[in-house]
């Protein structure tokens, strides 16, 4: 009986085991069938290290970049290619540790379809840690907005590339603006992020002797990305002709402007000369941007990457049209037909991978991460420069950054209006090519006031106005005195002295003593 029960148990175990084996075979067959289907269309995986909305990236900007990656992938996949690129996405939160963790997760073993490279991160701190993970695994990583000069090191980041110019070119654009506007005193605000400190030093080096520059480091405050008390100490001692440059992350720029407004330090004739402030501050987005702050900041200036014309840039047209038709979130503002948030550079990063795979397939070269990396660094075939949304895209083999030999670095000097950042000047290769008149921010200036920069003799715009008005009033007073004296002289020659009234005599005595002076109502605050 025992033997029979044992036999029955064995049969059950064998039967259950056969069921499990059959199930596993079915799953494996389904998996292999899906893999075969993917291989039929030569499917590859493209990673995206996306910035999530956190303490330094506005939610609207993170949504915009998310949609831009999706749009670029879908448009390129729709163009009747013999392969598909599918995405694998991780979020970095613009943080060193998060960047490393996201990269390690993205490059997990046994990726199916095969992983050929990544796009991102947008922020320097995350790009530095993620970049090291990609180096260890020998995968290419192509950023669209991480600009730190340190990422150009081929010793530490030989597999890192970018479709943007590095910070030394952005700093040169700011220095060109400083020179053109004849700015003599600068304060550069930085925070404790590596990107901010590095950019701040790049700006100081680029400005050099063009202006007297002071570095003002800001630390993190309670429940804020900046220390308001520390900021107030810097702003309380700023002179009329002193400019402030924000070398900070986007949300920190917004926090600085908000704090300065509460301290009543925005309306004075010094400007916040933002870089990422332009990226963070969309005046048309009233869900994020305070209209009162927009009104207070009208006339503030900044530097933005040139390119990405939505309406007239043919290489970009198909992406923006598709984006609008799909009604994906975060469609860029069409103010002055330009986007200021690196969307063109993100689209071009995705395009780069597609065009490399196109060329590898045409050359009958297997599409692998190694072949893609060799195409990017110039040690193998597959990459040719192309005209994208951000201009002509190519890479400097010595740095991995966007090549300046194919396209010179270009930036726009922009000024804030109620609806958009308006282009006021073009800066090419560190030189300001043109500059239209600017309207300074602040209630002390009328809507028709214009400004080009402080007077070479050191007088502020406000002082110049006072001098002009005072000169005009003085001229009026002189004419009044001369007219009065002439009138009294004629009366004296035609009228007997005895007949002069007491009031006339007092007027003559007053003029004769030279005791006339302007009343207080004629004084102008300079």
Short mmCIF file of C-alpha atoms in Angstrom, two decimals:
data_model
loop_
_atom_site.label_atom_id
_atom_site.label_comp_id
_atom_site.label_asym_id
_atom_site.label_seq_id
_atom_site.Cartn_x
_atom_site.Cartn_y
_atom_site.Cartn_z
CA UNK A 1 0.00 0.00 0.00
CA UNK A 2 2.80 2.31 0.87
CA UNK A 3 4.54 1.50 -2.34
CA UNK A 4 1.34 2.22 -4.27
CA UNK A 5 0.95 5.62 -2.57
CA UNK A 6 4.56 6.43 -3.33
CA UNK A 7 4.05 5.46 -6.92
CA UNK A 8 0.91 7.57 -7.14
CA UNK A 9 2.80 10.52 -5.64
CA UNK A 10 5.60 10.09 -8.13
CA UNK A 11 3.12 10.05 -10.97
CA UNK A 12 1.54 13.25 -9.68
CA UNK A 13 4.93 14.94 -9.33
CA UNK A 14 5.88 13.83 -12.83
CA UNK A 15 2.57 15.07 -14.13
CA UNK A 16 2.89 18.43 -12.32
CA UNK A 17 6.47 18.67 -13.51
CA UNK A 18 5.36 18.08 -17.07
CA UNK A 19 2.76 20.82 -16.67
CA UNK A 20 5.42 23.23 -15.40
CA UNK A 21 7.78 22.21 -18.17
CA UNK A 22 5.03 22.66 -20.74
CA UNK A 23 4.24 26.08 -19.32
CA UNK A 24 7.87 27.14 -19.41
CA UNK A 25 8.21 25.87 -22.98
CA UNK A 26 5.09 27.85 -23.97
CA UNK A 27 6.47 31.01 -22.36
CA UNK A 28 9.85 30.46 -24.01
CA UNK A 29 8.23 29.89 -27.40
CA UNK A 30 6.18 33.05 -27.01
CA UNK A 31 9.30 34.98 -26.00
CA UNK A 32 11.30 33.60 -28.92
CA UNK A 33 8.45 34.33 -31.29
CA UNK A 34 8.37 37.95 -30.07
CA UNK A 35 12.14 38.17 -30.38
CA UNK A 36 11.93 36.73 -33.90
CA UNK A 37 9.30 39.34 -34.72
CA UNK A 38 11.54 42.07 -33.35
CA UNK A 39 14.56 40.71 -35.21
CA UNK A 40 12.52 40.65 -38.41
CA UNK A 41 12.33 44.43 -38.20
CA UNK A 42 15.83 44.88 -36.72
CA UNK A 43 14.68 46.43 -33.45
CA UNK A 44 17.11 48.17 -31.10
CA UNK A 45 16.74 49.90 -27.73
CA UNK A 46 17.58 53.59 -27.23
CA UNK A 47 17.85 54.72 -23.61
CA UNK A 48 16.62 58.05 -22.27
CA UNK A 49 17.91 59.45 -18.98
CA UNK A 50 15.07 61.89 -18.51
CA UNK A 51 14.99 64.77 -16.03
CA UNK A 52 12.07 64.47 -13.63
CA UNK A 53 10.48 67.52 -12.08
CA UNK A 54 12.40 68.16 -8.87
CA UNK A 55 14.11 70.98 -7.00
CA UNK A 56 15.97 72.39 -10.01
CA UNK A 57 13.87 71.46 -13.08
CA UNK A 58 10.36 72.93 -13.50
CA UNK A 59 7.61 70.35 -14.10
CA UNK A 60 6.63 72.07 -17.33
CA UNK A 61 10.19 71.76 -18.64
CA UNK A 62 10.47 68.09 -17.69
CA UNK A 63 7.16 67.40 -19.49
CA UNK A 64 8.41 69.29 -22.54
CA UNK A 65 11.59 67.20 -22.76
CA UNK A 66 9.66 63.96 -22.19
CA UNK A 67 7.37 64.75 -25.10
CA UNK A 68 10.24 65.94 -27.32
CA UNK A 69 12.00 62.56 -26.96
CA UNK A 70 8.77 60.70 -27.70
CA UNK A 71 8.00 62.89 -30.71
CA UNK A 72 11.50 62.49 -32.18
CA UNK A 73 11.38 58.70 -31.76
CA UNK A 74 7.91 58.33 -33.30
CA UNK A 75 8.58 60.64 -36.25
CA UNK A 76 11.86 58.94 -37.15
CA UNK A 77 10.32 55.46 -36.76
CA UNK A 78 7.48 56.43 -39.10
CA UNK A 79 9.79 57.12 -42.04
CA UNK A 80 9.67 53.63 -43.57
CA UNK A 81 12.96 52.33 -42.20
CA UNK A 82 13.95 48.68 -42.09
CA UNK A 83 14.32 48.83 -38.31
CA UNK A 84 12.72 50.35 -35.21
CA UNK A 85 14.15 52.06 -32.17
CA UNK A 86 12.22 51.44 -28.95
CA UNK A 87 12.81 53.39 -25.77
CA UNK A 88 13.92 52.43 -22.30
CA UNK A 89 13.53 55.33 -19.88
CA UNK A 90 14.92 56.15 -16.45
CA UNK A 91 14.72 59.39 -14.46
CA UNK A 92 17.78 61.15 -13.06
CA UNK A 93 16.31 64.06 -11.07
CA UNK A 94 19.43 66.10 -11.93
CA UNK A 95 21.20 64.46 -9.00
CA UNK A 96 24.59 62.70 -8.89
CA UNK A 97 23.35 59.57 -7.07
CA UNK A 98 20.12 59.40 -9.07
CA UNK A 99 22.09 59.76 -12.29
CA UNK A 100 24.32 56.82 -11.37
CA UNK A 101 21.40 54.64 -10.26
CA UNK A 102 19.36 55.43 -13.39
CA UNK A 103 22.31 54.61 -15.67
CA UNK A 104 22.99 51.31 -13.89
CA UNK A 105 19.32 50.36 -14.20
CA UNK A 106 19.24 51.35 -17.85
CA UNK A 107 22.28 49.20 -18.66
CA UNK A 108 21.08 46.09 -16.86
CA UNK A 109 22.21 42.78 -18.43
CA UNK A 110 20.30 40.86 -21.13
CA UNK A 111 18.61 43.90 -22.65
CA UNK A 112 16.23 42.78 -25.41
CA UNK A 113 16.19 44.28 -28.02
CA UNK A 114 19.91 45.11 -27.89
CA UNK A 115 20.81 48.44 -26.30
CA UNK A 116 22.82 50.71 -28.62
CA UNK A 117 23.18 53.95 -26.64
CA UNK A 118 21.51 56.62 -24.54
CA UNK A 119 20.24 60.20 -24.69
CA UNK A 120 20.67 62.57 -21.72
CA UNK A 121 20.94 63.50 -18.96
CA UNK A 122 20.07 67.20 -19.22
CA UNK A 123 21.90 68.24 -16.05
CA UNK A 124 25.64 68.24 -15.53
CA UNK A 125 25.76 66.57 -12.10
CA UNK A 126 23.66 63.62 -13.29
CA UNK A 127 25.54 63.50 -16.60
CA UNK A 128 28.88 63.17 -14.82
CA UNK A 129 27.82 60.17 -12.71
CA UNK A 130 25.79 58.51 -15.49
CA UNK A 131 28.63 59.16 -17.91
CA UNK A 132 31.04 57.15 -15.79
CA UNK A 133 28.65 54.17 -15.77
CA UNK A 134 28.38 54.33 -19.57
CA UNK A 135 32.19 54.48 -19.81
CA UNK A 136 32.54 51.36 -17.65
CA UNK A 137 30.09 49.48 -19.91
CA UNK A 138 31.52 51.07 -23.10
CA UNK A 139 28.18 52.49 -24.26
CA UNK A 140 27.75 55.87 -25.99
CA UNK A 141 25.82 58.60 -24.16
CA UNK A 142 24.62 61.72 -26.00
CA UNK A 143 23.37 64.69 -23.96
CA UNK A 144 21.27 67.58 -25.24
CA UNK A 145 21.78 70.08 -22.40
CA UNK A 146 24.65 69.11 -20.04
CA UNK A 147 27.19 71.83 -20.75
CA UNK A 148 29.92 71.57 -18.10
CA UNK A 149 33.43 71.88 -19.49
CA UNK A 150 34.55 68.88 -17.41
CA UNK A 151 32.46 66.55 -19.55
CA UNK A 152 34.77 67.36 -22.49
CA UNK A 153 37.58 65.31 -20.89
CA UNK A 154 38.28 62.29 -23.09
CA UNK A 155 40.28 60.75 -20.23
CA UNK A 156 37.26 60.55 -17.92
CA UNK A 157 34.37 60.60 -20.43
CA UNK A 158 35.53 58.97 -23.69
CA UNK A 159 32.01 57.71 -24.52
CA UNK A 160 30.18 60.99 -23.72
CA UNK A 161 28.99 63.34 -26.48
CA UNK A 162 26.59 66.29 -26.74
CA UNK A 163 24.62 68.27 -29.28
CA UNK A 164 25.16 71.52 -27.32
CA UNK A 165 28.24 73.69 -27.07
CA UNK A 166 30.15 73.55 -23.79
CA UNK A 167 30.02 76.22 -21.09
CA UNK A 168 33.17 77.99 -22.25
CA UNK A 169 31.23 79.12 -25.34
CA UNK A 170 28.23 80.19 -23.26
CA UNK A 171 30.58 82.14 -20.99
CA UNK A 172 32.17 83.79 -24.06
CA UNK A 173 28.68 84.87 -25.20
CA UNK A 174 28.04 86.45 -21.80
CA UNK A 175 31.42 88.20 -21.91
CA UNK A 176 30.56 89.59 -25.36
CA UNK A 177 27.31 90.97 -23.93
CA UNK A 178 29.15 92.52 -20.99
CA UNK A 179 31.53 94.27 -23.38
CA UNK A 180 28.80 95.48 -25.76
CA UNK A 181 26.63 96.81 -22.92
CA UNK A 182 29.69 98.45 -21.35
CA UNK A 183 29.02 96.81 -18.01
CA UNK A 184 31.75 97.65 -15.51
CA UNK A 185 30.63 95.83 -12.36
CA UNK A 186 29.35 92.26 -12.14
CA UNK A 187 28.22 89.90 -9.44
CA UNK A 188 28.02 86.24 -10.40
CA UNK A 189 25.58 84.23 -8.29
CA UNK A 190 26.37 80.53 -7.93
CA UNK A 191 25.00 77.65 -5.87
CA UNK A 192 26.59 74.47 -4.53
CA UNK A 193 25.85 72.41 -7.66
CA UNK A 194 28.95 71.48 -9.63
CA UNK A 195 27.42 72.90 -12.80
CA UNK A 196 26.79 76.27 -11.16
CA UNK A 197 30.25 76.63 -9.63
CA UNK A 198 31.93 75.54 -12.85
CA UNK A 199 29.90 77.90 -15.05
CA UNK A 200 30.47 80.78 -12.62
CA UNK A 201 34.22 80.34 -12.90
CA UNK A 202 33.97 80.05 -16.71
CA UNK A 203 32.13 83.40 -16.79
CA UNK A 204 34.69 85.13 -14.58
CA UNK A 205 37.54 83.81 -16.74
CA UNK A 206 35.80 84.87 -19.98
CA UNK A 207 34.95 88.38 -18.72
CA UNK A 208 38.52 88.90 -17.48
CA UNK A 209 39.46 92.58 -17.34
CA UNK A 210 36.32 93.73 -19.17
CA UNK A 211 34.59 94.28 -15.81
CA UNK A 212 35.16 94.20 -12.07
CA UNK A 213 33.67 90.82 -11.15
CA UNK A 214 32.67 89.39 -7.76
CA UNK A 215 31.69 85.77 -7.15
CA UNK A 216 28.72 85.41 -4.79
CA UNK A 217 28.12 81.80 -3.65
CA UNK A 218 24.63 80.98 -2.37
CA UNK A 219 23.89 78.13 0.01
CA UNK A 220 20.67 76.20 0.42
CA UNK A 221 18.10 77.76 2.72
CA UNK A 222 15.21 76.27 4.73
CA UNK A 223 12.52 74.85 2.44
CA UNK A 224 14.09 76.57 -0.54
CA UNK A 225 16.71 76.03 -3.22
CA UNK A 226 18.46 79.27 -2.20
CA UNK A 227 19.25 81.07 1.05
CA UNK A 228 17.10 84.23 0.96
CA UNK A 229 18.97 85.91 3.81
CA UNK A 230 22.29 85.38 2.06
CA UNK A 231 20.81 86.66 -1.22
CA UNK A 232 19.49 89.77 0.54
CA UNK A 233 22.98 90.53 1.83
CA UNK A 234 24.33 90.49 -1.73
CA UNK A 235 21.49 92.55 -3.19
CA UNK A 236 21.49 95.21 -0.47
CA UNK A 237 24.95 96.39 -1.51
CA UNK A 238 24.48 96.32 -5.29
CA UNK A 239 25.12 99.63 -7.06
CA UNK A 240 22.99 101.24 -9.75
CA UNK A 241 25.26 100.21 -12.60
CA UNK A 242 26.05 96.79 -11.21
CA UNK A 243 24.69 93.74 -13.03
CA UNK A 244 23.90 90.34 -11.57
CA UNK A 245 24.58 87.18 -13.58
CA UNK A 246 22.83 84.00 -12.44
CA UNK A 247 24.95 80.92 -13.10
CA UNK A 248 22.34 78.66 -11.55
CA UNK A 249 19.92 75.83 -12.36
CA UNK A 250 16.49 76.79 -13.83
CA UNK A 251 14.29 76.64 -10.70
CA UNK A 252 16.95 78.38 -8.67
CA UNK A 253 16.85 81.27 -11.13
CA UNK A 254 13.10 81.50 -10.60
CA UNK A 255 13.53 81.40 -6.81
CA UNK A 256 16.13 84.18 -6.97
CA UNK A 257 13.83 86.40 -9.01
CA UNK A 258 10.91 85.71 -6.64
CA UNK A 259 13.01 86.55 -3.58
CA UNK A 260 14.42 89.70 -5.23
CA UNK A 261 10.90 90.86 -6.06
CA UNK A 262 9.79 90.44 -2.44
CA UNK A 263 12.84 92.47 -1.37
CA UNK A 264 11.99 95.21 -3.90
CA UNK A 265 15.30 94.69 -5.70
CA UNK A 266 14.04 94.10 -9.23
CA UNK A 267 12.82 97.54 -10.28
CA UNK A 268 16.20 99.22 -9.87
CA UNK A 269 18.40 99.85 -12.94
CA UNK A 270 20.49 96.75 -12.55
CA UNK A 271 19.49 93.58 -14.31
CA UNK A 272 19.43 89.89 -13.61
CA UNK A 273 21.39 88.52 -16.52
CA UNK A 274 20.03 84.99 -16.63
CA UNK A 275 21.25 81.96 -18.59
CA UNK A 276 19.16 79.03 -17.35
CA UNK A 277 16.75 81.69 -16.13
CA UNK A 278 15.58 81.94 -19.72
CA UNK A 279 14.97 78.19 -19.78
CA UNK A 280 13.02 78.24 -16.51
CA UNK A 281 10.92 81.33 -17.10
CA UNK A 282 8.13 81.01 -19.67
CA UNK A 283 6.00 84.17 -19.30
CA UNK A 284 3.15 82.64 -21.32
CA UNK A 285 2.76 79.68 -18.95
CA UNK A 286 0.53 81.19 -16.26
CA UNK A 287 0.11 77.78 -14.58
CA UNK A 288 3.73 77.96 -13.48
CA UNK A 289 4.84 81.58 -13.87
CA UNK A 290 3.37 84.31 -11.68
CA UNK A 291 1.95 87.09 -13.94
CA UNK A 292 2.83 89.69 -11.30
CA UNK A 293 6.45 88.57 -11.43
CA UNK A 294 6.37 88.61 -15.24
CA UNK A 295 5.22 92.22 -15.14
CA UNK A 296 7.96 93.17 -12.67
CA UNK A 297 10.66 91.45 -14.75
CA UNK A 298 9.82 92.94 -18.14
CA UNK A 299 13.04 94.10 -19.76
CA UNK A 300 15.33 91.67 -17.91
CA UNK A 301 17.85 90.04 -20.22
CA UNK A 302 19.51 86.68 -20.70
CA UNK A 303 21.45 84.46 -23.07
CA UNK A 304 19.76 81.57 -24.87
CA UNK A 305 20.94 78.96 -27.40
CA UNK A 306 20.33 80.06 -30.96
CA UNK A 307 18.24 77.91 -33.28
CA UNK A 308 15.05 75.89 -33.17
CA UNK A 309 12.86 78.20 -35.19
CA UNK A 310 9.44 76.51 -35.05
CA UNK A 311 7.86 78.14 -38.08
CA UNK A 312 10.66 78.53 -40.61
CA UNK A 313 13.22 75.82 -39.80
CA UNK A 314 12.46 73.06 -42.32
CA UNK A 315 14.36 70.25 -40.53
CA UNK A 316 12.28 70.99 -37.40
CA UNK A 317 8.90 71.43 -39.07
CA UNK A 318 7.93 67.74 -39.20
CA UNK A 319 8.59 67.26 -35.49
CA UNK A 320 6.63 70.29 -34.32
CA UNK A 321 3.74 69.57 -36.69
CA UNK A 322 3.52 65.99 -35.42
CA UNK A 323 3.76 67.17 -31.80
CA UNK A 324 0.90 69.62 -32.29
CA UNK A 325 -1.27 67.09 -34.15
CA UNK A 326 -0.80 64.49 -31.38
CA UNK A 327 -1.52 67.09 -28.72
CA UNK A 328 1.26 65.77 -26.52
CA UNK A 329 1.91 67.87 -23.39
CA UNK A 330 4.54 70.58 -23.18
CA UNK A 331 4.44 71.95 -26.72
CA UNK A 332 7.02 74.78 -26.79
CA UNK A 333 5.88 78.38 -26.77
CA UNK A 334 5.74 79.82 -30.27
CA UNK A 335 6.65 83.34 -29.15
CA UNK A 336 8.90 84.87 -31.80
CA UNK A 337 8.88 81.39 -33.42
CA UNK A 338 11.65 80.09 -31.16
CA UNK A 339 12.00 77.58 -28.34
CA UNK A 340 14.54 78.44 -25.63
CA UNK A 341 14.64 75.13 -23.78
CA UNK A 342 17.08 72.89 -25.72
CA UNK A 343 14.24 70.97 -27.43
CA UNK A 344 15.98 71.26 -30.84
CA UNK A 345 19.17 69.77 -29.34
CA UNK A 346 17.18 66.87 -27.83
CA UNK A 347 15.50 66.11 -31.17
CA UNK A 348 18.90 66.20 -32.88
CA UNK A 349 20.35 63.76 -30.32
CA UNK A 350 17.67 61.23 -31.26
CA UNK A 351 18.18 61.91 -34.97
CA UNK A 352 21.91 61.24 -34.59
CA UNK A 353 21.32 57.62 -33.55
CA UNK A 354 18.88 56.99 -36.41
CA UNK A 355 21.24 58.42 -39.02
CA UNK A 356 24.18 56.36 -37.70
CA UNK A 357 22.12 53.16 -37.91
CA UNK A 358 20.98 54.13 -41.43
CA UNK A 359 24.60 54.43 -42.53
CA UNK A 360 25.75 51.24 -40.80
CA UNK A 361 23.01 49.21 -42.48
CA UNK A 362 23.86 50.71 -45.88
CA UNK A 363 27.49 49.71 -45.33
CA UNK A 364 26.48 46.17 -44.29
CA UNK A 365 27.98 46.70 -40.83
CA UNK A 366 26.32 45.03 -37.84
CA UNK A 367 24.53 47.54 -35.64
CA UNK A 368 26.06 47.22 -32.18
CA UNK A 369 26.90 49.60 -29.37
CA UNK A 370 30.56 49.37 -30.36
CA UNK A 371 29.85 50.26 -34.00
CA UNK A 372 27.69 53.22 -32.91
CA UNK A 373 30.40 54.42 -30.50
CA UNK A 374 33.06 54.20 -33.20
CA UNK A 375 30.85 56.21 -35.54
CA UNK A 376 30.44 58.95 -32.92
CA UNK A 377 34.12 59.23 -31.99
CA UNK A 378 35.30 59.12 -35.59
CA UNK A 379 37.21 55.82 -35.38
CA UNK A 380 34.74 54.02 -37.64
CA UNK A 381 32.16 54.71 -40.37
CA UNK A 382 28.53 55.58 -39.78
CA UNK A 383 28.34 59.25 -38.86
CA UNK A 384 28.20 62.24 -41.20
CA UNK A 385 27.33 65.77 -40.18
CA UNK A 386 23.71 66.68 -40.85
CA UNK A 387 21.46 69.72 -40.73
CA UNK A 388 19.12 69.30 -37.80
CA UNK A 389 16.78 71.42 -35.71
CA UNK A 390 19.69 73.14 -33.95
CA UNK A 391 21.79 73.67 -37.09
CA UNK A 392 24.60 71.58 -38.51
CA UNK A 393 25.33 68.73 -36.09
CA UNK A 394 28.80 67.20 -35.79
CA UNK A 395 31.15 66.30 -32.95
CA UNK A 396 34.68 67.29 -32.01
CA UNK A 397 36.66 64.06 -31.71
CA UNK A 398 38.97 65.63 -29.13
CA UNK A 399 36.18 66.62 -26.72
CA UNK A 400 32.94 64.89 -27.76
CA UNK A 401 31.23 68.29 -27.70
CA UNK A 402 29.48 69.89 -30.61
CA UNK A 403 32.07 70.83 -33.21
CA UNK A 404 32.77 74.54 -33.69
CA UNK A 405 34.58 73.87 -36.97
CA UNK A 406 31.33 72.80 -38.64
CA UNK A 407 29.13 75.42 -36.99
CA UNK A 408 30.31 78.39 -34.96
CA UNK A 409 28.73 78.78 -31.51
CA UNK A 410 25.67 81.04 -31.67
CA UNK A 411 23.59 82.50 -28.86
CA UNK A 412 20.76 85.00 -28.66
CA UNK A 413 20.68 87.97 -26.32
CA UNK A 414 17.03 88.06 -25.29
CA UNK A 415 14.77 90.37 -23.31
CA UNK A 416 11.61 89.42 -21.41
CA UNK A 417 8.23 90.62 -22.71
CA UNK A 418 4.77 89.71 -21.34
CA UNK A 419 4.52 86.80 -23.82
CA UNK A 420 8.03 85.57 -24.68
CA UNK A 421 11.76 86.18 -24.62
CA UNK A 422 12.37 88.55 -27.52
CA UNK A 423 15.62 88.33 -29.47
CA UNK A 424 17.61 91.55 -29.18
CA UNK A 425 21.04 90.55 -30.44
CA UNK A 426 22.97 87.70 -32.06
CA UNK A 427 26.25 86.54 -30.52
CA UNK A 428 28.39 84.44 -32.83
CA UNK A 429 31.69 82.87 -31.82
CA UNK A 430 32.06 85.18 -28.83
CA UNK A 431 31.25 88.43 -30.69
CA UNK A 432 28.05 90.49 -30.58
CA UNK A 433 27.02 91.02 -34.20
CA UNK A 434 24.08 93.31 -33.58
CA UNK A 435 22.07 94.75 -30.71
CA UNK A 436 18.75 96.60 -30.80
CA UNK A 437 17.67 99.07 -28.11
CA UNK A 438 16.62 97.61 -24.78
CA UNK A 439 13.95 98.81 -22.35
CA UNK A 440 15.18 98.60 -18.77
CA UNK A 441 12.98 96.96 -16.14
CA UNK A 442 11.49 98.98 -13.30
CA UNK A 443 8.87 101.61 -12.56
CA UNK A 444 11.40 104.45 -12.67
CA UNK A 445 11.48 104.21 -16.47
CA UNK A 446 8.61 104.87 -18.86
CA UNK A 447 7.50 102.38 -21.52
CA UNK A 448 9.42 104.26 -24.21
CA UNK A 449 12.74 104.37 -22.37
CA UNK A 450 15.69 102.76 -24.12
CA UNK A 451 19.03 101.58 -22.87
CA UNK A 452 22.27 100.45 -24.46
CA UNK A 453 24.51 100.38 -21.41
CA UNK A 454 26.19 102.51 -18.76
CA UNK A 455 27.89 105.67 -19.94
CA UNK A 456 31.63 105.17 -20.56
CA UNK A 457 32.32 107.89 -17.98
CA UNK A 458 30.71 105.76 -15.32
CA UNK A 459 27.41 107.61 -15.01
CA UNK A 460 24.31 105.50 -14.72
CA UNK A 461 21.33 105.81 -17.05
CA UNK A 462 19.40 107.39 -14.21
CA UNK A 463 22.16 109.94 -13.62
CA UNK A 464 22.25 110.78 -17.33
CA UNK A 465 18.51 111.50 -17.27
CA UNK A 466 18.97 113.76 -14.25
CA UNK A 467 21.77 115.69 -15.97
CA UNK A 468 19.70 116.22 -19.10
CA UNK A 469 16.62 117.38 -17.20
CA UNK A 470 18.69 119.64 -14.93
CA UNK A 471 20.41 121.22 -17.93
CA UNK A 472 17.05 121.99 -19.57
CA UNK A 473 15.67 123.52 -16.38
CA UNK A 474 18.81 125.60 -15.94
CA UNK A 475 18.48 126.91 -19.50
CA UNK A 476 14.86 127.89 -18.83
CA UNK A 477 15.91 129.74 -15.65
CA UNK A 478 18.63 131.68 -17.52
CA UNK A 479 16.18 132.69 -20.22
CA UNK A 480 13.71 133.79 -17.57
CA UNK A 481 16.32 135.97 -15.86
CA UNK A 482 17.49 137.47 -19.10
CA UNK A 483 13.93 138.28 -20.13
CA UNK A 484 13.16 139.84 -16.77
CA UNK A 485 16.30 141.97 -16.82
CA UNK A 486 15.54 143.23 -20.35
CA UNK A 487 11.97 144.07 -19.41
CA UNK A 488 13.04 146.01 -16.30
CA UNK A 489 15.77 147.85 -18.21
CA UNK A 490 13.24 149.10 -20.73
CA UNK A 491 10.91 150.20 -17.93
CA UNK A 492 13.78 152.01 -16.30
CA UNK A 493 14.60 154.02 -19.44
CA UNK A 494 10.96 154.95 -20.05
CA UNK A 495 9.73 155.49 -16.52
CA UNK A 496 10.83 157.95 -13.87
CA UNK A 497 12.44 156.24 -10.90
CA UNK A 498 9.94 157.86 -8.54
CA UNK A 499 7.04 156.17 -10.33
CA UNK A 500 8.37 152.64 -9.98
CA UNK A 501 6.22 150.51 -7.67
CA UNK A 502 7.60 148.87 -4.55
CA UNK A 503 7.16 145.44 -6.12
CA UNK A 504 9.24 146.45 -9.15
CA UNK A 505 11.94 147.86 -6.91
CA UNK A 506 12.05 144.64 -4.88
CA UNK A 507 12.36 142.59 -8.11
CA UNK A 508 15.26 144.73 -9.33
CA UNK A 509 16.98 144.52 -5.97
CA UNK A 510 16.43 140.68 -5.99
CA UNK A 511 17.95 140.30 -9.47
CA UNK A 512 20.73 142.70 -8.71
CA UNK A 513 21.86 140.76 -5.68
CA UNK A 514 21.99 137.52 -7.70
CA UNK A 515 20.08 135.69 -4.96
CA UNK A 516 17.77 133.79 -7.35
CA UNK A 517 17.91 130.02 -6.95
CA UNK A 518 15.86 127.10 -8.22
CA UNK A 519 13.03 126.06 -5.96
CA UNK A 520 12.96 122.60 -4.52
CA UNK A 521 10.36 121.60 -7.10
CA UNK A 522 13.02 122.01 -9.82
CA UNK A 523 15.46 119.59 -8.23
CA UNK A 524 15.98 116.22 -9.96
CA UNK A 525 17.11 113.14 -8.09
CA UNK A 526 20.15 111.87 -9.93
#
